[in-house]
mmCIF file of C-alpha atoms in Angstrom:
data_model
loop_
_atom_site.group_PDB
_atom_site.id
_atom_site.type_symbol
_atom_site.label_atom_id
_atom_site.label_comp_id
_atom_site.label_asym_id
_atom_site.label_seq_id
_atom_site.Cartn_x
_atom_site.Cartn_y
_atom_site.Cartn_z
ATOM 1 C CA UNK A 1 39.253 23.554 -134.537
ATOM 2 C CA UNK A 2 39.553 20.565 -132.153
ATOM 3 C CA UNK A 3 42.033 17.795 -133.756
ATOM 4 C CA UNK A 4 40.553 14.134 -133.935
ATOM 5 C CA UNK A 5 40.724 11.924 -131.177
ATOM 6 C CA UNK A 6 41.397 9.132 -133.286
ATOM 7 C CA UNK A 7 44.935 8.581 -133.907
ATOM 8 C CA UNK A 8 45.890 6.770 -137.195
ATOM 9 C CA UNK A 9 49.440 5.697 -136.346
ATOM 10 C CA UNK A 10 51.375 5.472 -133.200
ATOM 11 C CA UNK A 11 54.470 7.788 -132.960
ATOM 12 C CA UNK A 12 56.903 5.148 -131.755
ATOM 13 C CA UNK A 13 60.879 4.639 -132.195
ATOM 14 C CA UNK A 14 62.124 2.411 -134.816
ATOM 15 C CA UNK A 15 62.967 -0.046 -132.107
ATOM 16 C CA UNK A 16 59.573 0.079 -129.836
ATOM 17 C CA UNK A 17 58.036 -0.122 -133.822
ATOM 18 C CA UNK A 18 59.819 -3.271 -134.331
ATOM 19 C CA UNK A 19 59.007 -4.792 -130.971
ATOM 20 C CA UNK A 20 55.592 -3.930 -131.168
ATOM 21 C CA UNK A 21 55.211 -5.594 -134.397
ATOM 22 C CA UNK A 22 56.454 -8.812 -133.287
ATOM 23 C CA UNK A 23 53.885 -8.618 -130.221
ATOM 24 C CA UNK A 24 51.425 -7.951 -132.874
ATOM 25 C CA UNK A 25 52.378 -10.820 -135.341
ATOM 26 C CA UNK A 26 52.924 -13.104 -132.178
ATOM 27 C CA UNK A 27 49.724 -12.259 -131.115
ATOM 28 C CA UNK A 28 48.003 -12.585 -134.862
ATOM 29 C CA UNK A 29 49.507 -16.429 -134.570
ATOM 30 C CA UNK A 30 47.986 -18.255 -131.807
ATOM 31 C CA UNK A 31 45.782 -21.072 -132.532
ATOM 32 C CA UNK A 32 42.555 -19.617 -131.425
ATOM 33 C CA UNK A 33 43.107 -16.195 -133.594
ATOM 34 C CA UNK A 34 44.148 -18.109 -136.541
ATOM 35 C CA UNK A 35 41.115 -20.524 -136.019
ATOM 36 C CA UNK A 36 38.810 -17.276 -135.866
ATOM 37 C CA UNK A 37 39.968 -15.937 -138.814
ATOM 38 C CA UNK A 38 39.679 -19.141 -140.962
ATOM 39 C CA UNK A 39 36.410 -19.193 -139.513
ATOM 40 C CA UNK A 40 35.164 -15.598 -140.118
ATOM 41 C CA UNK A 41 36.946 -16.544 -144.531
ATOM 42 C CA UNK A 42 34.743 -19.183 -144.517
ATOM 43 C CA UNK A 43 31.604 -17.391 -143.483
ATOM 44 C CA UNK A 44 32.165 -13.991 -146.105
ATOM 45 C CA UNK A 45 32.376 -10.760 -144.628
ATOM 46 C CA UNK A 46 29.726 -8.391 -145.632
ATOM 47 C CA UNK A 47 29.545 -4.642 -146.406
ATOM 48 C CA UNK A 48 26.248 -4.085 -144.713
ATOM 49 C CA UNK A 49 27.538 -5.823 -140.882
ATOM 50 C CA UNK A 50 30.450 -7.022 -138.581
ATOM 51 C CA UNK A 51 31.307 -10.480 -137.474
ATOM 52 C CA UNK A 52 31.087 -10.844 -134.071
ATOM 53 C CA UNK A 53 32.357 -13.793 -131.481
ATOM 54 C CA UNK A 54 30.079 -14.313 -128.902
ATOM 55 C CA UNK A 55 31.225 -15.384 -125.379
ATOM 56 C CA UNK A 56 30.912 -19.042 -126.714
ATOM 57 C CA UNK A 57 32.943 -18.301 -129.580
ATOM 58 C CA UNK A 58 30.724 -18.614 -132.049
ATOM 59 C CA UNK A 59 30.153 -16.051 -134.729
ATOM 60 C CA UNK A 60 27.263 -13.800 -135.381
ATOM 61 C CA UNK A 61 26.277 -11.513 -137.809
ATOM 62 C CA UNK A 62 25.500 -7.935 -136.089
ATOM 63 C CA UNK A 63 25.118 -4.222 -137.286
ATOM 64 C CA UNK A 64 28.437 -2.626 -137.812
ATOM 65 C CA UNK A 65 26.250 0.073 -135.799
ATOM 66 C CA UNK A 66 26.221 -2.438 -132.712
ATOM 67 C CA UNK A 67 29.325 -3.641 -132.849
ATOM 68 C CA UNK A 68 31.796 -1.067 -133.200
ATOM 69 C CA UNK A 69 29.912 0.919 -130.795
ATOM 70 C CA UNK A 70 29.965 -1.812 -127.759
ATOM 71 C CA UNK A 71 25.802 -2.608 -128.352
ATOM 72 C CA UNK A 72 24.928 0.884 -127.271
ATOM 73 C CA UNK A 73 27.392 1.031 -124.175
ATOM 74 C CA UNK A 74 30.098 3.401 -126.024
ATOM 75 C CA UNK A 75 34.002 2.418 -125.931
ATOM 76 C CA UNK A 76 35.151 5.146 -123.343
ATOM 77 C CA UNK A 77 35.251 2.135 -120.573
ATOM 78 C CA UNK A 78 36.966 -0.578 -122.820
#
């Protein structure tokens, strides 16, 4: 039986854990994703579809279907 591609957590030394952690936090911080993510609270996520910022920045409301899945171009190029 073939194991999953999808890997649920990273296999990484305590200290490459710790770094990567602040990169993430760091990253979580900056003005524009904290101003996304206020935005996307005040809008109510849905069961039923994704959030999505468009190249203008501004949100839409797509199929989880479209959205996770690159609008029908797959995520083997991302």
């Amino acid at each position: 039986m073939k194991s999953s591609p999808i890997r649920l957590k990273q296999k990484l030394s305590p200290k490459a854990a710790a770094a990567k952690k602040r990169r993430d936090t760091a990253m979580a911080k900056t003005p524009a994703r904290k101003a996304k993510k206020a935005e996307n609270q005040r809008i109510g996520q849905r069961s039923d579809s994704d959030l999505h910022h468009s190249g203008s920045g501004a949100p839409v409301r797509v199929s989880i279907k479209n959205n996770r899945g690159n609008f029908g171009n797959g995520t083997k190029t991302e």
